[in-house]
mmCIF file of C-alpha atoms in Angstrom:
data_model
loop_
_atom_site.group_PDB
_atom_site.id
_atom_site.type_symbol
_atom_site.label_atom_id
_atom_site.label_comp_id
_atom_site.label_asym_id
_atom_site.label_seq_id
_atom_site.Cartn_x
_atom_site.Cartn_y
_atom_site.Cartn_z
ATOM 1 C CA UNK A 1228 0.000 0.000 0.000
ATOM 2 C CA UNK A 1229 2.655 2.260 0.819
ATOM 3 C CA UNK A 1230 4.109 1.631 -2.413
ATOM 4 C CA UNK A 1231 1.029 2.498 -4.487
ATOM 5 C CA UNK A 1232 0.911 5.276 -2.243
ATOM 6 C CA UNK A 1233 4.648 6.745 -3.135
ATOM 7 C CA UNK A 1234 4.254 6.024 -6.741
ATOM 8 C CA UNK A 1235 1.111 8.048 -6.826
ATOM 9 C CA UNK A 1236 2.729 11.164 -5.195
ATOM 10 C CA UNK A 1237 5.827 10.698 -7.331
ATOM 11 C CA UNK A 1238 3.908 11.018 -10.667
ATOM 12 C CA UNK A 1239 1.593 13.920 -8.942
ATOM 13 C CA UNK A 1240 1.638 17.502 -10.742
ATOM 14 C CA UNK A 1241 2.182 20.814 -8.987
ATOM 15 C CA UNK A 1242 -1.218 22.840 -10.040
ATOM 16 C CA UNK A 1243 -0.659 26.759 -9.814
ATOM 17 C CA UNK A 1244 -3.498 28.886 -10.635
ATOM 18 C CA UNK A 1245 -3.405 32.360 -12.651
ATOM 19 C CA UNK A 1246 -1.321 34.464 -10.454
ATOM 20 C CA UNK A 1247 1.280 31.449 -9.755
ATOM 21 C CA UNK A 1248 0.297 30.193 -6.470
ATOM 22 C CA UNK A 1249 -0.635 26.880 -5.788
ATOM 23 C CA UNK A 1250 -4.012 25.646 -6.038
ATOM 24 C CA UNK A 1251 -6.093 23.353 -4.220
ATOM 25 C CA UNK A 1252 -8.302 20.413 -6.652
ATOM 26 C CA UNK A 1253 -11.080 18.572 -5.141
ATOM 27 C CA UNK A 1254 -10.049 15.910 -7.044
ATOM 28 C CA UNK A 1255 -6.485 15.614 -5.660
ATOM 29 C CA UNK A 1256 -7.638 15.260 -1.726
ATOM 30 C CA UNK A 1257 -6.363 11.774 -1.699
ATOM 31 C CA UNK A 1258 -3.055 12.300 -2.514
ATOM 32 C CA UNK A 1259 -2.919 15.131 -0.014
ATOM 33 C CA UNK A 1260 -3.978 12.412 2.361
ATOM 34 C CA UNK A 1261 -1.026 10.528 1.360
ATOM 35 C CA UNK A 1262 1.499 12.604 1.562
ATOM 36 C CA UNK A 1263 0.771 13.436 5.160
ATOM 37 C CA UNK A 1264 0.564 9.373 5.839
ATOM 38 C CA UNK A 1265 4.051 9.324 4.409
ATOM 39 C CA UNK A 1266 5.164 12.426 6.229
ATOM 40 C CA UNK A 1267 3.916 10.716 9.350
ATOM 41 C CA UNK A 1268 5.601 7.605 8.495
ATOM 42 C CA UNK A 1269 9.227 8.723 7.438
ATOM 43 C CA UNK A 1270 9.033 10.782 11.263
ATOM 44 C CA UNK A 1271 8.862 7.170 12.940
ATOM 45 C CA UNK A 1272 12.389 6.303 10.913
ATOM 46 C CA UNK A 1273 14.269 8.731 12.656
ATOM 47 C CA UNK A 1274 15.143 12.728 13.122
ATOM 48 C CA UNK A 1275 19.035 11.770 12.826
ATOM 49 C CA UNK A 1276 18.366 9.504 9.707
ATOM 50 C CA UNK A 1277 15.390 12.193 7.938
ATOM 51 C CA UNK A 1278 18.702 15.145 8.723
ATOM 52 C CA UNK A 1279 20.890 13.141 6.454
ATOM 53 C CA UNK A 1280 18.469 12.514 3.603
ATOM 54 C CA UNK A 1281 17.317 16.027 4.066
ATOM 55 C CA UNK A 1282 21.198 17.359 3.213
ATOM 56 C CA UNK A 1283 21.780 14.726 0.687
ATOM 57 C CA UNK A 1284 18.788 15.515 -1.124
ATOM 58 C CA UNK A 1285 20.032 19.404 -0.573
ATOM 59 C CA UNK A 1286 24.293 18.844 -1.886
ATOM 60 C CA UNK A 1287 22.937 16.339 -4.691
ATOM 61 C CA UNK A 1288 19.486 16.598 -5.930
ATOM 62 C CA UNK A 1289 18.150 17.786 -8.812
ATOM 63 C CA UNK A 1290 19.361 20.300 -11.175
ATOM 64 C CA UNK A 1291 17.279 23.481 -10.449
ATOM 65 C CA UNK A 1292 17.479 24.641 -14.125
ATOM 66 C CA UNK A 1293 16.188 21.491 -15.179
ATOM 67 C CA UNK A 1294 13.063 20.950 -13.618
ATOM 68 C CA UNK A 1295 9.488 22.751 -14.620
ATOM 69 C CA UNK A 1296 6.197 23.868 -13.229
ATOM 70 C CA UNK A 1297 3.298 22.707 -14.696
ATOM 71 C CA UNK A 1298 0.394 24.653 -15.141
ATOM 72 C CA UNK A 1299 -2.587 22.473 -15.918
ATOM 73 C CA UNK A 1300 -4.063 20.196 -13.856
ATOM 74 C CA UNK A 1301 -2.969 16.127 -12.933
ATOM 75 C CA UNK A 1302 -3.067 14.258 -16.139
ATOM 76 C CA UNK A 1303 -3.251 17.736 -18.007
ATOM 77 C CA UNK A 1304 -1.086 18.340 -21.737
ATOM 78 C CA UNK A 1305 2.314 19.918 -21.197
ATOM 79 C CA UNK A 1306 1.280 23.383 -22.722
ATOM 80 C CA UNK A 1307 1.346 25.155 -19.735
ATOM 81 C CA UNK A 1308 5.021 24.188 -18.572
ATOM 82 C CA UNK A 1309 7.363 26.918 -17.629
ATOM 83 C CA UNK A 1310 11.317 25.995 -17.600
ATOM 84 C CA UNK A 1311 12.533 27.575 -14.004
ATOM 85 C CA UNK A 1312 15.622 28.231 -16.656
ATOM 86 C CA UNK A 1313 13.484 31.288 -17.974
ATOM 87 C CA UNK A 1314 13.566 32.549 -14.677
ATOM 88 C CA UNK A 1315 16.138 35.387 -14.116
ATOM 89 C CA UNK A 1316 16.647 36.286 -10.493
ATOM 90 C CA UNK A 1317 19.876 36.108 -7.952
ATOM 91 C CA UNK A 1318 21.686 32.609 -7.709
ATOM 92 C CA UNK A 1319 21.966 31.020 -4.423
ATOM 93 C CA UNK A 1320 23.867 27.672 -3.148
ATOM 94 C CA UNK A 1321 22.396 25.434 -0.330
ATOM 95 C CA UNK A 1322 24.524 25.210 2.287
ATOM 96 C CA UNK A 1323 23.974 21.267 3.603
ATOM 97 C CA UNK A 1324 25.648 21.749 7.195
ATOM 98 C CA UNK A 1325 23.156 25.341 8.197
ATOM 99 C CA UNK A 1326 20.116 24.506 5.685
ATOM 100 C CA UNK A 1327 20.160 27.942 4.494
ATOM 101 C CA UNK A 1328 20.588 29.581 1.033
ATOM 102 C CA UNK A 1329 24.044 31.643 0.714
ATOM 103 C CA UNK A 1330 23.385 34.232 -2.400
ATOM 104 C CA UNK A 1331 26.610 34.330 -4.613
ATOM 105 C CA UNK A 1332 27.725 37.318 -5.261
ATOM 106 C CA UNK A 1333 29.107 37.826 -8.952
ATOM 107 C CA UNK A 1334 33.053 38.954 -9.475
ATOM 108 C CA UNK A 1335 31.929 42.586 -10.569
ATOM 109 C CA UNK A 1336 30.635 43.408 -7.228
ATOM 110 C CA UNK A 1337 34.372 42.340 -5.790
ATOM 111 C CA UNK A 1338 35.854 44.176 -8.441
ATOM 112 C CA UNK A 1339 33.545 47.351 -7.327
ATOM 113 C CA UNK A 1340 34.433 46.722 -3.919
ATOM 114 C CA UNK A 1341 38.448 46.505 -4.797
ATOM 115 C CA UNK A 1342 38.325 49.611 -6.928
ATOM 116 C CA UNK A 1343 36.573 51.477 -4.145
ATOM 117 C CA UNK A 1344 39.158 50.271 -1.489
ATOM 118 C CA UNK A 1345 42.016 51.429 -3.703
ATOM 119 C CA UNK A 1346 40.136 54.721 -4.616
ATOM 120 C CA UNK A 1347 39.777 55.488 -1.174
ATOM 121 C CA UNK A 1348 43.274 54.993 0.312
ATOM 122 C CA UNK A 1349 44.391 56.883 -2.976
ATOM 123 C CA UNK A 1350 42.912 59.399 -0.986
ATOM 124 C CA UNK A 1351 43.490 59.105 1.925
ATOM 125 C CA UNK A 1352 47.214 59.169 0.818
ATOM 126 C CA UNK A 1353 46.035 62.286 -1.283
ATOM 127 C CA UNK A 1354 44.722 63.734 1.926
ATOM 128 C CA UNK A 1355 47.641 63.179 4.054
ATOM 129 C CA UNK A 1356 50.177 64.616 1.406
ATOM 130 C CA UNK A 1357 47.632 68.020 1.514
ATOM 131 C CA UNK A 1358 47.427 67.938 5.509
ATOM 132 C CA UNK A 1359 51.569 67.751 5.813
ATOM 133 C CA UNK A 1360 51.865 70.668 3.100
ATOM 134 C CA UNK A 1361 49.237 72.366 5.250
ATOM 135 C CA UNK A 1362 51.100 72.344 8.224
ATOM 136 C CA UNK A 1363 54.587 72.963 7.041
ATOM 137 C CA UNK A 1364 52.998 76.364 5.390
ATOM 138 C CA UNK A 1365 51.618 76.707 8.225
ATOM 139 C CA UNK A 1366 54.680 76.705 10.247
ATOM 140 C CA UNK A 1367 56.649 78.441 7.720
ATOM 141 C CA UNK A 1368 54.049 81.443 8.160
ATOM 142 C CA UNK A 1369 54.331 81.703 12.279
ATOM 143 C CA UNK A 1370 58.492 81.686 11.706
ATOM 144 C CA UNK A 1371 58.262 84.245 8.908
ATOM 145 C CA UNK A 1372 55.619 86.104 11.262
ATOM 146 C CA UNK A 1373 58.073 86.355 14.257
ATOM 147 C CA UNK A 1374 61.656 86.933 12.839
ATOM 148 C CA UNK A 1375 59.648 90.065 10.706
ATOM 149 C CA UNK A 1376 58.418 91.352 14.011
ATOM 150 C CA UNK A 1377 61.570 90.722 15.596
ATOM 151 C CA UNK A 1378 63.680 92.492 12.731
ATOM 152 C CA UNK A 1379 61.556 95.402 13.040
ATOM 153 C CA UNK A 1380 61.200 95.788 16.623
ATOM 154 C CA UNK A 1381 65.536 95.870 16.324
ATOM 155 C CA UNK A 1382 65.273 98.378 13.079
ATOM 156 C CA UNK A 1383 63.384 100.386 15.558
ATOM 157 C CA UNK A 1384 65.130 100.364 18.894
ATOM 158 C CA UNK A 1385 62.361 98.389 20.534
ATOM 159 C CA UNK A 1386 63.399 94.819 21.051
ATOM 160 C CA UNK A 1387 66.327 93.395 22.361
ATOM 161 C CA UNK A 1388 69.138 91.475 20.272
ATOM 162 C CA UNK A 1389 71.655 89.048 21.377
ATOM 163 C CA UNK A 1390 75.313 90.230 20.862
ATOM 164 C CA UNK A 1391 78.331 89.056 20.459
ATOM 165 C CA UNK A 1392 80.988 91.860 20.058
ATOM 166 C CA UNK A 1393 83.987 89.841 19.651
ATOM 167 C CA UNK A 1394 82.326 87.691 17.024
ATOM 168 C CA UNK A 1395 80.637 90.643 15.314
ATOM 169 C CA UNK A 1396 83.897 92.664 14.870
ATOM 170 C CA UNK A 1397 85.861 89.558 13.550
ATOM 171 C CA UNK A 1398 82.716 89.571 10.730
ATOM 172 C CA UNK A 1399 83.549 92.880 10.214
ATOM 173 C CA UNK A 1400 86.761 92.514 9.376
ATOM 174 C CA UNK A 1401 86.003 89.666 7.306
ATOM 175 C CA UNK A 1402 83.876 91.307 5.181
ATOM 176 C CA UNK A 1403 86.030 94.464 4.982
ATOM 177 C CA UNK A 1404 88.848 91.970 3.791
ATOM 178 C CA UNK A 1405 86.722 90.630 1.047
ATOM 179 C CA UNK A 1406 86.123 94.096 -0.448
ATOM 180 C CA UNK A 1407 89.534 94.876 -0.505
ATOM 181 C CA UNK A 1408 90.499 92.019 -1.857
ATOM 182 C CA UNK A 1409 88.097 92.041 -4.422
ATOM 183 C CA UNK A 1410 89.440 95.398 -5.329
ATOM 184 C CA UNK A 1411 92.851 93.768 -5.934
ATOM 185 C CA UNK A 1412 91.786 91.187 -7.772
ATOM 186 C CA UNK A 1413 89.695 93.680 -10.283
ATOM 187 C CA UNK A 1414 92.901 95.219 -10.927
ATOM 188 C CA UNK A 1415 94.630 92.449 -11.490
ATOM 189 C CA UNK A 1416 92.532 91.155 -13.843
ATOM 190 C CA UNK A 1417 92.922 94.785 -15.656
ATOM 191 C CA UNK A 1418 96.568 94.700 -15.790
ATOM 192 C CA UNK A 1419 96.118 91.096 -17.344
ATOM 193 C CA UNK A 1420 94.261 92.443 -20.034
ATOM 194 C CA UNK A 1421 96.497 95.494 -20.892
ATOM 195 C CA UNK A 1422 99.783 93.540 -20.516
ATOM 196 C CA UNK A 1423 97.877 90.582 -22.703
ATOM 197 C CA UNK A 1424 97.344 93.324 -25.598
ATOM 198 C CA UNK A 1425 100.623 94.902 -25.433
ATOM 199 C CA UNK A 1426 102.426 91.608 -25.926
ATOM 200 C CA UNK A 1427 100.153 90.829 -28.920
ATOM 201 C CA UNK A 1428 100.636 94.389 -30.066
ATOM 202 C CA UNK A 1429 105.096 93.599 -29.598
ATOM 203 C CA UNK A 1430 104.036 89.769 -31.370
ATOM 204 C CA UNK A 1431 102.901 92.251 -34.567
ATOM 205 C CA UNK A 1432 105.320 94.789 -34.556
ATOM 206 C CA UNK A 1433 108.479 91.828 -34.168
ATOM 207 C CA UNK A 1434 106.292 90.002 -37.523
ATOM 208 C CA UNK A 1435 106.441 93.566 -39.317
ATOM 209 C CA UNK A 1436 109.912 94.191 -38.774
ATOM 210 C CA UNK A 1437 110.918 90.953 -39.662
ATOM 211 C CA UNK A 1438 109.146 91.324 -42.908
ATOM 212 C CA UNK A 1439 110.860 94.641 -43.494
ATOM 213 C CA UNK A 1440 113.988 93.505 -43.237
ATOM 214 C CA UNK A 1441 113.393 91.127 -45.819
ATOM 215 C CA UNK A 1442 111.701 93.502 -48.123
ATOM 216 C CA UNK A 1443 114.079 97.044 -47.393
ATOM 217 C CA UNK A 1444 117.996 95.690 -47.982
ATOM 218 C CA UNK A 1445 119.307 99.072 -47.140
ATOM 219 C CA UNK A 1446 117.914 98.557 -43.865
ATOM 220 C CA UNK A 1447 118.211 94.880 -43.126
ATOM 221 C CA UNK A 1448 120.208 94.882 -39.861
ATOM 222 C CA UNK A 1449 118.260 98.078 -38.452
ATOM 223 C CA UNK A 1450 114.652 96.163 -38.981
ATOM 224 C CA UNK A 1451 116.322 92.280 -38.358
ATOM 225 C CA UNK A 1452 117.569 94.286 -34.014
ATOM 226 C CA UNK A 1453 114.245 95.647 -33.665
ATOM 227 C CA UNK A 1454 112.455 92.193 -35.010
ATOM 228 C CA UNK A 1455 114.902 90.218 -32.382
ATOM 229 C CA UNK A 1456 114.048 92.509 -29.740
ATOM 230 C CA UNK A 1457 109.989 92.138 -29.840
ATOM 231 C CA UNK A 1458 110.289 88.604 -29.934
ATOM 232 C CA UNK A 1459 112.499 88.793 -27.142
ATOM 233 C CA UNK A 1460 109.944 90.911 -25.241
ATOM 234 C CA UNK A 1461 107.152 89.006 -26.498
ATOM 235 C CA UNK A 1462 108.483 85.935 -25.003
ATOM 236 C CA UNK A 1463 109.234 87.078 -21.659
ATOM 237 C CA UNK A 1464 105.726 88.752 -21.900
ATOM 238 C CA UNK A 1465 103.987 85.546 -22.588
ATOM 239 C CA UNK A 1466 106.105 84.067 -19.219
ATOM 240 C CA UNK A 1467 105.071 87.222 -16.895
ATOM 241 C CA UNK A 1468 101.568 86.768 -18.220
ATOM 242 C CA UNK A 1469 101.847 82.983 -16.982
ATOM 243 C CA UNK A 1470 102.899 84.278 -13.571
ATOM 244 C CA UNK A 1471 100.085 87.136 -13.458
ATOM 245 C CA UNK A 1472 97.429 84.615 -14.575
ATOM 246 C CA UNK A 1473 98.351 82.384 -12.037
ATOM 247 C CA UNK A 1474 98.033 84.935 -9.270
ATOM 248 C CA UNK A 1475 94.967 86.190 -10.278
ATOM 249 C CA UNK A 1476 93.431 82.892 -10.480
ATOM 250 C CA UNK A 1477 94.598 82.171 -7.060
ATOM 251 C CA UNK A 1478 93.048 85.239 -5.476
ATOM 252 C CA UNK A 1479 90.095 84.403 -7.067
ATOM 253 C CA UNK A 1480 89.419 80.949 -5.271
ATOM 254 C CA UNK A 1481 90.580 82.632 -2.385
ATOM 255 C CA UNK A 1482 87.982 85.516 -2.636
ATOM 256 C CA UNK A 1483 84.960 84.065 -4.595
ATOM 257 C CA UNK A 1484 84.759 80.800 -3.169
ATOM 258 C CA UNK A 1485 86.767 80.381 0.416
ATOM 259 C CA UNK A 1486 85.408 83.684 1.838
ATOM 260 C CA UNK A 1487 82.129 83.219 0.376
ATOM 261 C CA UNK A 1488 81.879 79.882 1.707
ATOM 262 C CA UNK A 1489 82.487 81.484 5.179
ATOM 263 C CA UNK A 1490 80.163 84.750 4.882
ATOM 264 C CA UNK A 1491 77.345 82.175 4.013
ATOM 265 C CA UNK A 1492 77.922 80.458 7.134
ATOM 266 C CA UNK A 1493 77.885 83.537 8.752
ATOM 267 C CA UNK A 1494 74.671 84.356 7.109
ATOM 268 C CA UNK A 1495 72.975 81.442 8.090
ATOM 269 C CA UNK A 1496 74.268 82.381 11.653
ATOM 270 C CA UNK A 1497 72.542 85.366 11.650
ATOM 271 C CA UNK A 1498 69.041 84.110 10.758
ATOM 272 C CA UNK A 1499 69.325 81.207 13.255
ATOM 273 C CA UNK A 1500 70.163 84.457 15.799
ATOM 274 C CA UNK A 1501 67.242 86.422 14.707
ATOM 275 C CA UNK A 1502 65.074 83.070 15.195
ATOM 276 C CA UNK A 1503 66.795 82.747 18.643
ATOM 277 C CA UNK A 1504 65.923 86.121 19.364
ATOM 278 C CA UNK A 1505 62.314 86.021 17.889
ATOM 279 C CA UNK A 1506 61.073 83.059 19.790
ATOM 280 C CA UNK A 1507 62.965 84.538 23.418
ATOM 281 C CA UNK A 1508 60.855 87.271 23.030
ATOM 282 C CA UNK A 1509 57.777 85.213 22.714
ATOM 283 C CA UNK A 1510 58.195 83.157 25.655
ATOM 284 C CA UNK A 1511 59.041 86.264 27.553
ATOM 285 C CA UNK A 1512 56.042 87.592 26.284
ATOM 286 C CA UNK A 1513 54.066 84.759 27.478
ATOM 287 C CA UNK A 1514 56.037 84.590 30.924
ATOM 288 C CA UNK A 1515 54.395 87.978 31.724
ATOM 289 C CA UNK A 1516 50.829 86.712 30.849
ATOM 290 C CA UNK A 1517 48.123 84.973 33.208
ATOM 291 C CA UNK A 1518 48.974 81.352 34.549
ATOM 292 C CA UNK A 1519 45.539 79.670 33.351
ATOM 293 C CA UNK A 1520 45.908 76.013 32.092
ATOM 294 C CA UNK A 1521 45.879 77.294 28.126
ATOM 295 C CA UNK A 1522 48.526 79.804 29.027
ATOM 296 C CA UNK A 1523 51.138 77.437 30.564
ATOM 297 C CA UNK A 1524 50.693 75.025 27.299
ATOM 298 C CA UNK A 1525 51.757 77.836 25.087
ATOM 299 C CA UNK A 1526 54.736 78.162 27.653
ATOM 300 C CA UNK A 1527 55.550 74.544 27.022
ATOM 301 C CA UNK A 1528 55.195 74.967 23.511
ATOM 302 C CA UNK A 1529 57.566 78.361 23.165
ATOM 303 C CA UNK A 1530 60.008 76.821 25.977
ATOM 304 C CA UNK A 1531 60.985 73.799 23.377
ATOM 305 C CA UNK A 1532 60.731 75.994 20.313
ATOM 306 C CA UNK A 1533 63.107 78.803 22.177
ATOM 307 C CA UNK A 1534 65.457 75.356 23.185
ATOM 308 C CA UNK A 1535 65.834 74.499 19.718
ATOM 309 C CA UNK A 1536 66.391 77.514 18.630
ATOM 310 C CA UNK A 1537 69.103 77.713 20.908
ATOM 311 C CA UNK A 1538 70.510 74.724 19.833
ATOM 312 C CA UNK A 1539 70.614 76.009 16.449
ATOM 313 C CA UNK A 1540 72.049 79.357 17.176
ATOM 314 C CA UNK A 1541 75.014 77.836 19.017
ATOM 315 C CA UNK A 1542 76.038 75.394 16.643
ATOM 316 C CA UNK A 1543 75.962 77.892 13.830
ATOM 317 C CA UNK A 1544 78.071 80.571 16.424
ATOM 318 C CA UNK A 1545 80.525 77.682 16.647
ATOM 319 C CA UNK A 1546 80.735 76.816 12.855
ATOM 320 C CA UNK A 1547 81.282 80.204 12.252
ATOM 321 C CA UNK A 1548 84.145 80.701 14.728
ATOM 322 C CA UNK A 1549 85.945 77.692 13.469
ATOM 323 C CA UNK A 1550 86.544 78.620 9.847
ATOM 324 C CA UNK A 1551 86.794 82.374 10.622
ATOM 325 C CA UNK A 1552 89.928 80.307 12.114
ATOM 326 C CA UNK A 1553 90.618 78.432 9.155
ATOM 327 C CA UNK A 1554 90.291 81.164 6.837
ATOM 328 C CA UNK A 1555 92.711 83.545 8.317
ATOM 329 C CA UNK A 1556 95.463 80.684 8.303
ATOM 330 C CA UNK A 1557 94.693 79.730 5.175
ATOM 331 C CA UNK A 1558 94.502 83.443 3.408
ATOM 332 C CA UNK A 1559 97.735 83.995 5.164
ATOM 333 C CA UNK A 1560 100.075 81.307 3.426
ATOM 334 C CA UNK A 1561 98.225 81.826 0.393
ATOM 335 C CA UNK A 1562 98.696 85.472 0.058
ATOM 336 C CA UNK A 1563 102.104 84.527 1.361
ATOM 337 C CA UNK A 1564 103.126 82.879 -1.999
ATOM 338 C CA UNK A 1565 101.261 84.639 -4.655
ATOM 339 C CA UNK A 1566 102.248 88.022 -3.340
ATOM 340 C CA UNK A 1567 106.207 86.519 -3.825
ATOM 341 C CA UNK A 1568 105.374 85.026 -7.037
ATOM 342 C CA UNK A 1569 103.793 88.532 -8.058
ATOM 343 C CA UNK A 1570 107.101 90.416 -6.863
ATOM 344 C CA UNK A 1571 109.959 88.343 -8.621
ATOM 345 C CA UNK A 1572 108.252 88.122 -11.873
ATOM 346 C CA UNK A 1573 107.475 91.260 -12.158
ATOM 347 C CA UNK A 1574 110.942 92.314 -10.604
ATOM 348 C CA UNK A 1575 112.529 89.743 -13.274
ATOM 349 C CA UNK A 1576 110.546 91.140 -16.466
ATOM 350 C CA UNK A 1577 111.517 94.137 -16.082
ATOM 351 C CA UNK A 1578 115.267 94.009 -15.184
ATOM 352 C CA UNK A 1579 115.095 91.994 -18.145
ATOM 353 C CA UNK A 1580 116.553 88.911 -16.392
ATOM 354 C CA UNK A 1581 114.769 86.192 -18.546
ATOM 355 C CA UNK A 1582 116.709 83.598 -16.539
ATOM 356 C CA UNK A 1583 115.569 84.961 -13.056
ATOM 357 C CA UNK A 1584 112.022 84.958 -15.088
ATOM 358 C CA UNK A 1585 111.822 81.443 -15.676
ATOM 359 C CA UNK A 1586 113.432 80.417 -12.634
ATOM 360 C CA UNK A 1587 110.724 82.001 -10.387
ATOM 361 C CA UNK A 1588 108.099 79.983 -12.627
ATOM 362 C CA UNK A 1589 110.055 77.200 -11.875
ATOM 363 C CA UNK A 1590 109.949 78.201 -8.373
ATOM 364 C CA UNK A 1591 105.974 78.088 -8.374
ATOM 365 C CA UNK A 1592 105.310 75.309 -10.444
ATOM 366 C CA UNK A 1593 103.746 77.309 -12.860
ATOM 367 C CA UNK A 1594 103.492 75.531 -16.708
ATOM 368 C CA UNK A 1595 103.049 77.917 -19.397
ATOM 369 C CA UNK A 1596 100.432 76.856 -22.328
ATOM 370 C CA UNK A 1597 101.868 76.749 -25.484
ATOM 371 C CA UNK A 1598 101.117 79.560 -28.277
ATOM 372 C CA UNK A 1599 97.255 79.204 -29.716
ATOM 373 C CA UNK A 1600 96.626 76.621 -26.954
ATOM 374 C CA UNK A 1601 93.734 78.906 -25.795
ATOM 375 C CA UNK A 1602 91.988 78.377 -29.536
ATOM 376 C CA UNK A 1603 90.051 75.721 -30.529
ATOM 377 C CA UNK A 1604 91.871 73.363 -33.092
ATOM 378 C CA UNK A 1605 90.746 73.019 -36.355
ATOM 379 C CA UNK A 1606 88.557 69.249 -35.641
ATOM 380 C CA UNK A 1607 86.711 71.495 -32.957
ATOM 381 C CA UNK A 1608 85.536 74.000 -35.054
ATOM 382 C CA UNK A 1609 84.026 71.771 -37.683
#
């Protein structure tokens, strides 16, 4: 009987009226009767056992896109059968362990969610980059604020300055040395150029005469001393212009680059002072003011800035002293040799002693370029 019964309800149709639902037949009554009999019957097996068949019938049974709903009623054509294929709506899987439906979400949702997740830290990088920028402007405008006010409160005799008068007066003289010495080395660099033409100028008069003396036989030996004698000078030009060009290029390191070197120390030096300055006046500023809770945090806050701006200020006042040091050694045996070099070639030129000349080169290590070595060759021009 129970047989009969199952083999009944397994060849039993699903009837669904107009609007889809289910509907109930008169005609069917007996196989509602027997599904609850079986119902009853498969609850005497077992809950353990019914579990089991329950999740293998929900990991391995039928094909969802493969089954159909019939529409007419049991024993009815198959006119009325809808594929659930057709159907369009959001897959799901069964999970057999919960008995519940997980929806599966599609790979351009992840994709949306990964390009979101990189959008926003792109911003958030974005926004971190702005916020730094922010604050170092920020900072930059309070320092530029306070050494202005400072600078003018000293410009008009109504702040106080820190001072150094031993320092200040060495600066002094520093920068008092560097004019001068700029002076000499303008001068130098004139004479250059004047002694440079008039040995080109002797170079073309010793050619001319030469050529005379070629070209005027009455006056052969006349043109032939004179020709011998520009050379001569010519030569010893060229050496004394060797010497000279040496100097100058020595005073120019000396001037242009070790001084400078030192008066931008001693620039920096005296910003980092006005800073010192700028942010003791603050805190004194703030020492005179009320006591409150907000107060003493801005006293915190300008006590470390004025300590690291002390910090700053000494180790600058140090740097400085050191190659203010250095630098007066070092322009001392500098000027030492180039101011003997300058003496004995000159001397030597013009007491005519070519030998004394050469030897002071000699003396100095000084190479003389050959004639037209200054030019470009030929290859180079092309």
């Amino acid at each position: 009987m129970t047989d009969s019964i199952m083999s009944k309800a397994a060849t039993m149709e699903i009837p669904i009226n107009s609007n889809g639902d289910t509907g109930t037949l008169p005609e069917d009554d007996s196989l509602e009767q027997a599904a609850q009999l079986q119902w009853s019957l498969d609850e005497k097996v077992g809950s353990s056992r019914g579990t089991r068949d329950l999740q293998q019938v929900m990991v391995s049974g039928p094909n969802l896109n493969e089954t159909s709903i019939v529409s007419g009623g049991y024993g009815g054509t198959a006119e009325g059968i809808i594929p659930t294929s057709s159907i369009k709506g959001p897959a799901v899987h069964y999970n057999a362990e919960f008995n519940k439906r997980i929806p599966v979400t599609g790979l351009g949702s992840n994709m949306h969610h990964s390009s979101s997740s990189s959008s926003m830290a792109a911003d958030d990088a974005t926004r971190g980059v702005a916020v730094e920028k922010l604050e170092t402007m920020k900072k930059w405008g309070l320092n530029t604020y306070k050494c202005t006010k400072q600078m003018i409160s000293e410009r008009f005799g109504r702040g106080s300055r820190t001072v150094d008068l031993e320092l200040e007066a060495q600066i002094e003289v520093l920068r008092d040395t560097k004019k001068k010495y700029e002076n000499v080395l303008r001068l130098a660099r004139a004479l250059t150029n004047h002694f440079y033409n008039m040995v080109q100028t002797q170079h073309a008069l010793g050619d001319t005469f030469a050529d005379l003396s070629q070209k005027s036989p009455e006056l052969r030996d006349e043109f032939g001393y004179n020709a011998e004698t520009q050379k001569l000078l010519c030569k010893n030009g060229e050496t004394l212009l060797g010497a000279v060009n040496f100097f100058v290029s020595s005073i120019n390191t000396l001037v242009n680059k070790t001084m400078e070197d030192t008066l931008m120390t001693i620039k920096m030096y005296e910003n980092a002072r006005l800073e010192f300055d700028a942010y003791r006046s603050d805190l004194e500023e703030l020492s005179l003011g009320p006591r409150d809770a907000v107060a003493m945090a801005r006293i915190d806050a300008a006590q470390e800035q004025y300590q690291v701006q002390k910090d700053k200020y000494e180790h600058l006042r140090s740097d400085v002293i050191i190659k203010l040091k250095f630098l007066e050694e070092n322009k001392v045996k500098v000027m030492h040799k180039q101011l003997l070099l300058f003496h004995n070639a000159i001397s030597a030129y013009f007491a005519g002693n070519q030998q004394q000349l050469e030897q002071t080169l000699k003396q100095f290590n000084i190479k003389l370029r050959p004639p037209g070595a200054d030019k470009p060759s030929w290859l180079e021009e092309q």
